[in-house]
């Protein structure tokens, strides 16, 4: 670009010598002999013409330089405005393309609770997330997320409320109902869509993805280091018992359906990190297995059972009815009084805060440390 301008300047000087300076040379024709008045008029005309030529050439030079700058900007695919915009944000690649997000976002809306919790763990409190309006946040988040707004349910976020909150960043995931509104979300604020497959990825992977977006890699590393330190402490407290203890995890819902969890379930990963054993039916390389009939109730048996329920009061009633079943009474874990009722909110979550709450339960029930 600078070389091109230098060439223009050299060309301008040549034009000036060729045309403008030419008028200052002795005139090739003899002077007109019509008196001083005519000669003065001629000289005035000649000086005015010289100034016109100078201005014309200067205008051409300015137009040429402006055109060159404009063409160079177009070739680069940027404009002065976009350069300024890029200086105040950074490009992030995601599942729906690329988005320029603020360097230090202050008003984040997270459309998945797993993302909300991971963002919170990294030291940034989102202004809003999706959960059923009016329902309290999970117990393990209480005190950490005061003042956070609900923007509708996970299945149907409220776009109008998101707009009124004036976010500077929206964090979404690859679910069809979110992807269908990606264009509308992008018009409200820069929107990043993270790849969350079915079943969801390991909680560590999602935490890493959120940390990269928010430029919080150091905080993420510290969270993982702290997690492994707690795992080490629990291993030491359990000793060799962890190699013989079979730990079962199950959930009962309002339809009386029983679900067990395989190796890919987030809580199962924690149990595996500790070295705790699982019942044979829960060692498969899968996320979960539902529709466990009461005739197959032995699949949830073990030395220890961590049991939860979903579906509010209806789920609680289903659990109470299960406990009255003769098949329930025949389970070894029931007879040993080793069934521990835990909170589904963190035993069925996908974030480092939830995994630490699970470790708290393991210390409480397996080591008897409150």
mmCIF file of C-alpha atoms in Angstrom:
data_model
loop_
_atom_site.group_PDB
_atom_site.id
_atom_site.type_symbol
_atom_site.label_atom_id
_atom_site.label_comp_id
_atom_site.label_asym_id
_atom_site.label_seq_id
_atom_site.Cartn_x
_atom_site.Cartn_y
_atom_site.Cartn_z
ATOM 1 C CA UNK A 1 0.000 0.000 0.000
ATOM 2 C CA UNK A 2 2.780 2.506 0.969
ATOM 3 C CA UNK A 3 4.748 1.613 -2.198
ATOM 4 C CA UNK A 4 1.659 2.325 -4.284
ATOM 5 C CA UNK A 5 1.286 5.779 -2.671
ATOM 6 C CA UNK A 6 4.986 6.538 -3.252
ATOM 7 C CA UNK A 7 4.527 5.764 -6.943
ATOM 8 C CA UNK A 8 1.541 8.118 -7.066
ATOM 9 C CA UNK A 9 3.582 10.905 -5.500
ATOM 10 C CA UNK A 10 6.388 10.423 -8.017
ATOM 11 C CA UNK A 11 3.846 10.493 -10.798
ATOM 12 C CA UNK A 12 2.378 13.726 -9.348
ATOM 13 C CA UNK A 13 5.801 15.363 -9.396
ATOM 14 C CA UNK A 14 6.300 14.351 -13.029
ATOM 15 C CA UNK A 15 2.916 15.807 -13.962
ATOM 16 C CA UNK A 16 3.779 19.000 -12.140
ATOM 17 C CA UNK A 17 7.033 19.354 -14.071
ATOM 18 C CA UNK A 18 5.417 18.384 -17.369
ATOM 19 C CA UNK A 19 2.375 20.610 -17.276
ATOM 20 C CA UNK A 20 2.352 23.125 -14.429
ATOM 21 C CA UNK A 21 6.021 24.094 -14.541
ATOM 22 C CA UNK A 22 5.857 24.325 -18.361
ATOM 23 C CA UNK A 23 3.864 27.531 -18.040
ATOM 24 C CA UNK A 24 6.767 29.167 -16.233
ATOM 25 C CA UNK A 25 9.115 28.597 -19.180
ATOM 26 C CA UNK A 26 9.657 31.331 -21.829
ATOM 27 C CA UNK A 27 6.730 31.306 -24.194
ATOM 28 C CA UNK A 28 7.728 29.861 -27.587
ATOM 29 C CA UNK A 29 5.719 32.409 -29.512
ATOM 30 C CA UNK A 30 6.651 36.092 -29.666
ATOM 31 C CA UNK A 31 4.689 38.344 -27.310
ATOM 32 C CA UNK A 32 1.558 39.825 -28.683
ATOM 33 C CA UNK A 33 2.000 43.433 -29.552
ATOM 34 C CA UNK A 34 -1.299 44.795 -28.483
ATOM 35 C CA UNK A 35 -0.276 46.850 -25.522
ATOM 36 C CA UNK A 36 0.324 46.374 -21.895
ATOM 37 C CA UNK A 37 -3.316 45.757 -21.124
ATOM 38 C CA UNK A 38 -3.525 42.721 -23.349
ATOM 39 C CA UNK A 39 -0.244 41.371 -22.024
ATOM 40 C CA UNK A 40 -1.446 41.765 -18.386
ATOM 41 C CA UNK A 41 -4.633 39.984 -19.269
ATOM 42 C CA UNK A 42 -2.663 37.152 -20.831
ATOM 43 C CA UNK A 43 -0.412 36.811 -17.782
ATOM 44 C CA UNK A 44 -3.422 36.803 -15.443
ATOM 45 C CA UNK A 45 -5.043 34.127 -17.593
ATOM 46 C CA UNK A 46 -1.869 32.074 -17.622
ATOM 47 C CA UNK A 47 -1.463 32.213 -13.810
ATOM 48 C CA UNK A 48 -5.122 31.286 -13.261
ATOM 49 C CA UNK A 49 -4.805 28.369 -15.631
ATOM 50 C CA UNK A 50 -1.762 27.161 -13.752
ATOM 51 C CA UNK A 51 -3.676 27.223 -10.448
ATOM 52 C CA UNK A 52 -6.575 25.336 -12.046
ATOM 53 C CA UNK A 53 -4.192 22.679 -13.313
ATOM 54 C CA UNK A 54 -2.568 22.362 -9.904
ATOM 55 C CA UNK A 55 -5.890 21.944 -8.146
ATOM 56 C CA UNK A 56 -7.112 19.479 -10.753
ATOM 57 C CA UNK A 57 -4.014 17.306 -10.430
ATOM 58 C CA UNK A 58 -4.129 17.480 -6.636
ATOM 59 C CA UNK A 59 -7.786 16.411 -6.662
ATOM 60 C CA UNK A 60 -6.941 13.497 -8.933
ATOM 61 C CA UNK A 61 -4.164 12.444 -6.587
ATOM 62 C CA UNK A 62 -6.459 12.547 -3.527
ATOM 63 C CA UNK A 63 -9.134 10.533 -5.339
ATOM 64 C CA UNK A 64 -6.546 7.963 -6.436
ATOM 65 C CA UNK A 65 -5.164 7.540 -2.905
ATOM 66 C CA UNK A 66 -8.657 7.255 -1.396
ATOM 67 C CA UNK A 67 -9.597 4.674 -4.009
ATOM 68 C CA UNK A 68 -6.442 2.686 -3.301
ATOM 69 C CA UNK A 69 -7.112 2.684 0.449
ATOM 70 C CA UNK A 70 -10.704 1.663 -0.105
ATOM 71 C CA UNK A 71 -9.693 -1.116 -2.500
ATOM 72 C CA UNK A 72 -7.052 -2.409 -0.074
ATOM 73 C CA UNK A 73 -9.601 -2.491 2.771
ATOM 74 C CA UNK A 74 -12.050 -4.393 0.596
ATOM 75 C CA UNK A 75 -9.355 -6.872 -0.438
ATOM 76 C CA UNK A 76 -8.635 -7.516 3.226
ATOM 77 C CA UNK A 77 -12.355 -7.974 3.912
ATOM 78 C CA UNK A 78 -12.421 -5.259 6.586
ATOM 79 C CA UNK A 79 -13.458 -1.653 6.940
ATOM 80 C CA UNK A 80 -12.220 0.973 9.390
ATOM 81 C CA UNK A 81 -15.420 0.361 11.397
ATOM 82 C CA UNK A 82 -14.883 -3.396 11.471
ATOM 83 C CA UNK A 83 -11.233 -2.863 12.469
ATOM 84 C CA UNK A 84 -12.408 -0.852 15.458
ATOM 85 C CA UNK A 85 -15.007 -3.502 16.229
ATOM 86 C CA UNK A 86 -12.430 -6.311 16.111
ATOM 87 C CA UNK A 87 -10.148 -4.340 18.398
ATOM 88 C CA UNK A 88 -12.838 -4.405 21.111
ATOM 89 C CA UNK A 89 -13.682 -8.108 20.772
ATOM 90 C CA UNK A 90 -12.136 -11.433 19.788
ATOM 91 C CA UNK A 91 -13.179 -14.075 17.290
ATOM 92 C CA UNK A 92 -14.436 -17.383 18.718
ATOM 93 C CA UNK A 93 -15.164 -20.437 16.565
ATOM 94 C CA UNK A 94 -18.202 -22.483 17.554
ATOM 95 C CA UNK A 95 -20.764 -24.951 16.251
ATOM 96 C CA UNK A 96 -22.622 -22.312 14.191
ATOM 97 C CA UNK A 97 -19.586 -20.489 12.762
ATOM 98 C CA UNK A 98 -17.552 -17.594 14.154
ATOM 99 C CA UNK A 99 -18.581 -14.817 16.535
ATOM 100 C CA UNK A 100 -16.720 -11.746 17.788
ATOM 101 C CA UNK A 101 -17.334 -11.621 21.547
ATOM 102 C CA UNK A 102 -16.348 -9.007 24.157
ATOM 103 C CA UNK A 103 -12.979 -9.489 25.830
ATOM 104 C CA UNK A 104 -14.494 -9.259 29.294
ATOM 105 C CA UNK A 105 -18.247 -9.960 29.075
ATOM 106 C CA UNK A 106 -20.212 -8.759 32.085
ATOM 107 C CA UNK A 107 -23.808 -9.659 31.201
ATOM 108 C CA UNK A 108 -23.891 -13.318 30.186
ATOM 109 C CA UNK A 109 -27.057 -15.334 29.548
ATOM 110 C CA UNK A 110 -26.510 -19.126 29.656
ATOM 111 C CA UNK A 111 -29.266 -21.160 28.007
ATOM 112 C CA UNK A 112 -28.261 -24.511 29.540
ATOM 113 C CA UNK A 113 -27.854 -25.068 33.266
ATOM 114 C CA UNK A 114 -24.668 -27.060 32.682
ATOM 115 C CA UNK A 115 -23.177 -23.984 31.006
ATOM 116 C CA UNK A 116 -24.555 -21.704 33.700
ATOM 117 C CA UNK A 117 -22.947 -23.771 36.461
ATOM 118 C CA UNK A 118 -19.611 -24.040 34.669
ATOM 119 C CA UNK A 119 -19.554 -20.274 34.086
ATOM 120 C CA UNK A 120 -20.335 -19.721 37.752
ATOM 121 C CA UNK A 121 -17.530 -22.091 38.785
ATOM 122 C CA UNK A 122 -15.080 -20.083 36.659
ATOM 123 C CA UNK A 123 -15.820 -16.983 38.707
ATOM 124 C CA UNK A 124 -18.367 -15.244 36.461
ATOM 125 C CA UNK A 125 -21.985 -14.995 37.558
ATOM 126 C CA UNK A 126 -24.332 -15.000 34.545
ATOM 127 C CA UNK A 127 -27.227 -12.586 34.785
ATOM 128 C CA UNK A 128 -29.719 -15.262 33.658
ATOM 129 C CA UNK A 129 -30.250 -18.894 32.725
ATOM 130 C CA UNK A 130 -33.072 -21.281 31.867
ATOM 131 C CA UNK A 131 -35.045 -23.133 34.497
ATOM 132 C CA UNK A 132 -38.695 -23.351 35.427
ATOM 133 C CA UNK A 133 -39.706 -19.845 36.588
ATOM 134 C CA UNK A 134 -40.535 -19.751 40.273
ATOM 135 C CA UNK A 135 -38.567 -22.887 41.158
ATOM 136 C CA UNK A 136 -35.548 -22.374 43.418
ATOM 137 C CA UNK A 137 -32.061 -23.092 42.195
ATOM 138 C CA UNK A 138 -30.453 -26.380 43.303
ATOM 139 C CA UNK A 139 -29.347 -26.421 46.926
ATOM 140 C CA UNK A 140 -25.676 -26.718 46.059
ATOM 141 C CA UNK A 141 -25.930 -23.420 44.121
ATOM 142 C CA UNK A 142 -27.813 -21.482 46.765
ATOM 143 C CA UNK A 143 -25.783 -18.550 47.997
ATOM 144 C CA UNK A 144 -23.663 -18.658 44.844
ATOM 145 C CA UNK A 145 -26.259 -17.482 42.338
ATOM 146 C CA UNK A 146 -28.370 -14.904 44.152
ATOM 147 C CA UNK A 147 -30.054 -12.438 41.809
ATOM 148 C CA UNK A 148 -29.819 -14.604 38.695
ATOM 149 C CA UNK A 149 -32.891 -14.256 36.475
ATOM 150 C CA UNK A 150 -34.876 -17.065 34.859
ATOM 151 C CA UNK A 151 -35.409 -16.567 31.115
ATOM 152 C CA UNK A 152 -37.949 -19.319 30.681
ATOM 153 C CA UNK A 153 -37.558 -23.057 30.450
ATOM 154 C CA UNK A 154 -34.796 -25.033 28.778
ATOM 155 C CA UNK A 155 -37.202 -26.123 26.033
ATOM 156 C CA UNK A 156 -38.674 -22.639 25.468
ATOM 157 C CA UNK A 157 -36.451 -19.684 26.402
ATOM 158 C CA UNK A 158 -38.143 -16.286 26.536
ATOM 159 C CA UNK A 159 -36.535 -14.171 23.786
ATOM 160 C CA UNK A 160 -38.329 -10.997 24.873
ATOM 161 C CA UNK A 161 -36.952 -11.263 28.402
ATOM 162 C CA UNK A 162 -33.459 -12.001 27.100
ATOM 163 C CA UNK A 163 -33.684 -8.836 24.959
ATOM 164 C CA UNK A 164 -34.795 -6.715 27.926
ATOM 165 C CA UNK A 165 -31.831 -7.945 29.995
ATOM 166 C CA UNK A 166 -29.422 -6.457 27.410
ATOM 167 C CA UNK A 167 -26.791 -9.222 27.535
ATOM 168 C CA UNK A 168 -23.353 -8.748 25.994
ATOM 169 C CA UNK A 169 -22.909 -12.514 25.430
ATOM 170 C CA UNK A 170 -25.294 -15.464 25.030
ATOM 171 C CA UNK A 171 -24.022 -19.017 25.577
ATOM 172 C CA UNK A 172 -26.058 -21.719 23.857
ATOM 173 C CA UNK A 173 -25.635 -25.401 22.956
ATOM 174 C CA UNK A 174 -26.331 -27.689 20.006
ATOM 175 C CA UNK A 175 -29.952 -28.553 20.587
ATOM 176 C CA UNK A 176 -32.440 -28.130 17.774
ATOM 177 C CA UNK A 177 -34.699 -25.704 19.646
ATOM 178 C CA UNK A 178 -31.695 -23.452 20.375
ATOM 179 C CA UNK A 179 -30.294 -23.698 16.848
ATOM 180 C CA UNK A 180 -33.691 -22.756 15.430
ATOM 181 C CA UNK A 181 -33.546 -19.408 17.257
ATOM 182 C CA UNK A 182 -29.838 -18.774 16.700
ATOM 183 C CA UNK A 183 -30.493 -15.928 14.243
ATOM 184 C CA UNK A 184 -32.806 -14.135 16.681
ATOM 185 C CA UNK A 185 -30.355 -14.639 19.545
ATOM 186 C CA UNK A 186 -27.477 -13.279 17.440
ATOM 187 C CA UNK A 187 -29.452 -10.091 16.818
ATOM 188 C CA UNK A 188 -29.815 -9.594 20.578
ATOM 189 C CA UNK A 189 -26.141 -10.163 21.450
ATOM 190 C CA UNK A 190 -23.064 -12.121 20.275
ATOM 191 C CA UNK A 191 -24.071 -15.786 20.577
ATOM 192 C CA UNK A 192 -21.775 -18.803 20.905
ATOM 193 C CA UNK A 193 -23.146 -22.321 20.376
ATOM 194 C CA UNK A 194 -21.173 -25.102 22.081
ATOM 195 C CA UNK A 195 -21.220 -28.676 20.843
ATOM 196 C CA UNK A 196 -23.141 -30.705 23.418
ATOM 197 C CA UNK A 197 -24.074 -34.050 21.934
ATOM 198 C CA UNK A 198 -26.507 -36.632 23.272
ATOM 199 C CA UNK A 199 -25.659 -37.885 25.786
ATOM 200 C CA UNK A 200 -23.797 -34.794 27.026
ATOM 201 C CA UNK A 201 -19.987 -34.819 26.957
ATOM 202 C CA UNK A 202 -17.921 -35.346 30.132
ATOM 203 C CA UNK A 203 -18.311 -32.456 32.516
ATOM 204 C CA UNK A 204 -14.563 -31.739 32.242
ATOM 205 C CA UNK A 205 -14.875 -31.213 28.482
ATOM 206 C CA UNK A 206 -17.741 -28.743 28.787
ATOM 207 C CA UNK A 207 -15.897 -26.842 31.528
ATOM 208 C CA UNK A 208 -12.865 -26.622 29.234
ATOM 209 C CA UNK A 209 -15.004 -25.342 26.343
ATOM 210 C CA UNK A 210 -16.613 -22.641 28.489
ATOM 211 C CA UNK A 211 -13.201 -21.621 29.880
ATOM 212 C CA UNK A 212 -11.784 -21.143 26.383
ATOM 213 C CA UNK A 213 -14.712 -18.952 25.359
ATOM 214 C CA UNK A 214 -14.431 -16.799 28.476
ATOM 215 C CA UNK A 215 -10.611 -16.751 28.458
ATOM 216 C CA UNK A 216 -10.540 -18.474 31.862
ATOM 217 C CA UNK A 217 -8.117 -21.351 31.219
ATOM 218 C CA UNK A 218 -6.127 -20.728 34.398
ATOM 219 C CA UNK A 219 -9.263 -20.815 36.538
ATOM 220 C CA UNK A 220 -10.338 -24.038 34.812
ATOM 221 C CA UNK A 221 -6.956 -25.648 35.521
ATOM 222 C CA UNK A 222 -7.235 -24.698 39.201
ATOM 223 C CA UNK A 223 -10.736 -26.193 39.444
ATOM 224 C CA UNK A 224 -9.521 -29.480 37.952
ATOM 225 C CA UNK A 225 -6.474 -29.537 40.258
ATOM 226 C CA UNK A 226 -8.723 -28.977 43.279
ATOM 227 C CA UNK A 227 -11.041 -31.762 42.123
ATOM 228 C CA UNK A 228 -8.187 -34.262 41.896
ATOM 229 C CA UNK A 229 -6.906 -33.196 45.294
ATOM 230 C CA UNK A 230 -10.298 -34.036 46.820
ATOM 231 C CA UNK A 231 -10.360 -37.370 44.973
ATOM 232 C CA UNK A 232 -6.948 -38.156 46.450
ATOM 233 C CA UNK A 233 -8.172 -37.328 49.970
ATOM 234 C CA UNK A 234 -11.217 -39.559 49.562
ATOM 235 C CA UNK A 235 -9.073 -42.426 48.271
ATOM 236 C CA UNK A 236 -6.840 -42.168 51.306
ATOM 237 C CA UNK A 237 -9.831 -42.082 53.664
ATOM 238 C CA UNK A 238 -11.414 -45.157 52.069
ATOM 239 C CA UNK A 239 -8.213 -47.155 51.860
ATOM 240 C CA UNK A 240 -8.491 -50.622 50.331
ATOM 241 C CA UNK A 241 -12.256 -50.733 50.967
ATOM 242 C CA UNK A 242 -12.824 -48.943 47.693
ATOM 243 C CA UNK A 243 -11.607 -51.971 45.743
ATOM 244 C CA UNK A 244 -14.268 -54.265 47.227
ATOM 245 C CA UNK A 245 -17.197 -51.846 47.686
ATOM 246 C CA UNK A 246 -19.902 -52.000 44.996
ATOM 247 C CA UNK A 247 -21.643 -48.647 44.746
ATOM 248 C CA UNK A 248 -25.017 -48.506 42.961
ATOM 249 C CA UNK A 249 -26.683 -45.327 41.654
ATOM 250 C CA UNK A 250 -30.375 -45.216 40.657
ATOM 251 C CA UNK A 251 -33.316 -42.847 40.178
ATOM 252 C CA UNK A 252 -37.091 -43.328 40.484
ATOM 253 C CA UNK A 253 -39.435 -41.022 38.575
ATOM 254 C CA UNK A 254 -43.119 -40.125 38.824
ATOM 255 C CA UNK A 255 -44.062 -42.873 36.359
ATOM 256 C CA UNK A 256 -42.530 -45.525 38.670
ATOM 257 C CA UNK A 257 -39.697 -45.956 36.179
ATOM 258 C CA UNK A 258 -36.321 -46.923 37.631
ATOM 259 C CA UNK A 259 -33.093 -45.814 35.928
ATOM 260 C CA UNK A 260 -29.531 -47.003 36.582
ATOM 261 C CA UNK A 261 -26.361 -45.399 35.244
ATOM 262 C CA UNK A 262 -23.406 -46.750 33.291
ATOM 263 C CA UNK A 263 -19.750 -45.765 33.007
ATOM 264 C CA UNK A 264 -20.386 -42.611 30.928
ATOM 265 C CA UNK A 265 -22.690 -40.963 33.450
ATOM 266 C CA UNK A 266 -20.902 -37.958 35.068
ATOM 267 C CA UNK A 267 -21.337 -39.266 38.613
ATOM 268 C CA UNK A 268 -20.085 -42.681 37.475
ATOM 269 C CA UNK A 269 -16.895 -40.984 36.277
ATOM 270 C CA UNK A 270 -16.338 -39.618 39.791
ATOM 271 C CA UNK A 271 -16.847 -43.071 41.305
ATOM 272 C CA UNK A 272 -14.406 -44.516 38.785
ATOM 273 C CA UNK A 273 -11.828 -41.786 39.536
ATOM 274 C CA UNK A 274 -11.970 -42.862 43.195
ATOM 275 C CA UNK A 275 -11.663 -46.529 42.267
ATOM 276 C CA UNK A 276 -15.038 -47.594 43.659
ATOM 277 C CA UNK A 277 -16.589 -50.698 42.109
ATOM 278 C CA UNK A 278 -20.020 -50.912 40.451
ATOM 279 C CA UNK A 279 -22.657 -53.693 40.340
ATOM 280 C CA UNK A 280 -22.322 -55.866 37.203
ATOM 281 C CA UNK A 281 -25.387 -54.327 35.523
ATOM 282 C CA UNK A 282 -23.890 -50.806 35.877
ATOM 283 C CA UNK A 283 -20.455 -51.513 34.381
ATOM 284 C CA UNK A 284 -21.536 -51.124 30.781
ATOM 285 C CA UNK A 285 -20.081 -48.455 28.538
ATOM 286 C CA UNK A 286 -23.271 -46.393 28.376
ATOM 287 C CA UNK A 287 -24.901 -43.342 29.924
ATOM 288 C CA UNK A 288 -27.962 -44.863 31.559
ATOM 289 C CA UNK A 289 -30.452 -47.693 31.406
ATOM 290 C CA UNK A 290 -34.110 -46.971 32.042
ATOM 291 C CA UNK A 291 -37.279 -49.045 32.391
ATOM 292 C CA UNK A 292 -35.826 -51.288 35.065
ATOM 293 C CA UNK A 293 -38.831 -53.349 36.119
ATOM 294 C CA UNK A 294 -39.394 -54.388 39.714
ATOM 295 C CA UNK A 295 -38.719 -57.974 38.607
ATOM 296 C CA UNK A 296 -35.182 -56.817 37.705
ATOM 297 C CA UNK A 297 -34.767 -54.782 40.858
ATOM 298 C CA UNK A 298 -31.653 -56.778 41.734
ATOM 299 C CA UNK A 299 -29.810 -54.658 39.130
ATOM 300 C CA UNK A 300 -29.754 -51.763 41.595
ATOM 301 C CA UNK A 301 -28.450 -53.905 44.474
ATOM 302 C CA UNK A 302 -24.977 -53.394 45.902
ATOM 303 C CA UNK A 303 -23.018 -52.722 49.068
ATOM 304 C CA UNK A 304 -24.178 -49.100 48.945
ATOM 305 C CA UNK A 305 -27.078 -47.529 47.020
ATOM 306 C CA UNK A 306 -27.344 -43.806 46.293
ATOM 307 C CA UNK A 307 -31.003 -43.299 45.387
ATOM 308 C CA UNK A 308 -32.799 -40.185 44.164
ATOM 309 C CA UNK A 309 -36.187 -39.341 42.701
ATOM 310 C CA UNK A 310 -37.450 -36.930 40.059
ATOM 311 C CA UNK A 311 -40.879 -35.472 39.352
ATOM 312 C CA UNK A 312 -41.598 -33.559 42.538
ATOM 313 C CA UNK A 313 -44.235 -34.928 44.902
ATOM 314 C CA UNK A 314 -45.356 -37.536 42.368
ATOM 315 C CA UNK A 315 -41.813 -38.881 42.187
ATOM 316 C CA UNK A 316 -41.554 -38.948 45.952
ATOM 317 C CA UNK A 317 -44.791 -40.956 46.163
ATOM 318 C CA UNK A 318 -43.458 -43.431 43.579
ATOM 319 C CA UNK A 319 -40.317 -43.903 45.663
ATOM 320 C CA UNK A 320 -42.353 -44.517 48.840
ATOM 321 C CA UNK A 321 -44.473 -47.085 47.017
ATOM 322 C CA UNK A 322 -41.312 -48.843 45.774
ATOM 323 C CA UNK A 323 -40.050 -49.088 49.355
ATOM 324 C CA UNK A 324 -43.198 -50.984 50.332
ATOM 325 C CA UNK A 325 -42.557 -53.684 47.723
ATOM 326 C CA UNK A 326 -41.431 -57.162 48.946
ATOM 327 C CA UNK A 327 -38.818 -57.164 46.173
ATOM 328 C CA UNK A 328 -37.347 -53.996 47.659
ATOM 329 C CA UNK A 329 -37.140 -55.603 51.079
ATOM 330 C CA UNK A 330 -35.185 -58.528 49.588
ATOM 331 C CA UNK A 331 -32.309 -56.336 48.390
ATOM 332 C CA UNK A 332 -29.057 -56.860 50.325
ATOM 333 C CA UNK A 333 -28.367 -53.143 50.418
ATOM 334 C CA UNK A 334 -31.772 -52.557 52.053
ATOM 335 C CA UNK A 335 -31.226 -55.268 54.616
ATOM 336 C CA UNK A 336 -27.827 -53.743 55.490
ATOM 337 C CA UNK A 337 -29.444 -50.302 55.805
ATOM 338 C CA UNK A 338 -26.996 -48.840 53.262
ATOM 339 C CA UNK A 339 -29.496 -46.945 51.096
ATOM 340 C CA UNK A 340 -28.722 -43.209 51.036
ATOM 341 C CA UNK A 341 -31.203 -40.741 49.570
ATOM 342 C CA UNK A 342 -29.410 -37.982 47.692
ATOM 343 C CA UNK A 343 -30.358 -34.833 45.795
ATOM 344 C CA UNK A 344 -30.943 -35.456 42.098
ATOM 345 C CA UNK A 345 -29.906 -31.879 41.288
ATOM 346 C CA UNK A 346 -26.224 -32.622 41.752
ATOM 347 C CA UNK A 347 -26.154 -36.399 41.231
ATOM 348 C CA UNK A 348 -27.610 -35.836 37.769
ATOM 349 C CA UNK A 349 -25.630 -32.712 36.805
ATOM 350 C CA UNK A 350 -22.726 -31.969 34.454
ATOM 351 C CA UNK A 351 -20.469 -29.452 36.173
ATOM 352 C CA UNK A 352 -17.566 -29.249 38.580
ATOM 353 C CA UNK A 353 -19.667 -27.679 41.355
ATOM 354 C CA UNK A 354 -22.063 -30.638 41.220
ATOM 355 C CA UNK A 355 -19.200 -33.145 41.222
ATOM 356 C CA UNK A 356 -17.807 -31.517 44.350
ATOM 357 C CA UNK A 357 -21.262 -31.820 45.933
ATOM 358 C CA UNK A 358 -21.211 -35.544 45.038
ATOM 359 C CA UNK A 359 -17.803 -35.858 46.715
ATOM 360 C CA UNK A 360 -19.315 -34.169 49.788
ATOM 361 C CA UNK A 361 -21.984 -36.908 49.869
ATOM 362 C CA UNK A 362 -19.366 -39.629 49.503
ATOM 363 C CA UNK A 363 -17.410 -38.249 52.448
ATOM 364 C CA UNK A 364 -20.641 -37.944 54.446
ATOM 365 C CA UNK A 365 -21.990 -41.447 53.832
ATOM 366 C CA UNK A 366 -18.898 -43.556 53.199
ATOM 367 C CA UNK A 367 -16.478 -41.900 55.628
ATOM 368 C CA UNK A 368 -19.123 -40.492 58.001
ATOM 369 C CA UNK A 369 -17.660 -37.017 57.756
ATOM 370 C CA UNK A 370 -20.449 -34.382 57.767
#
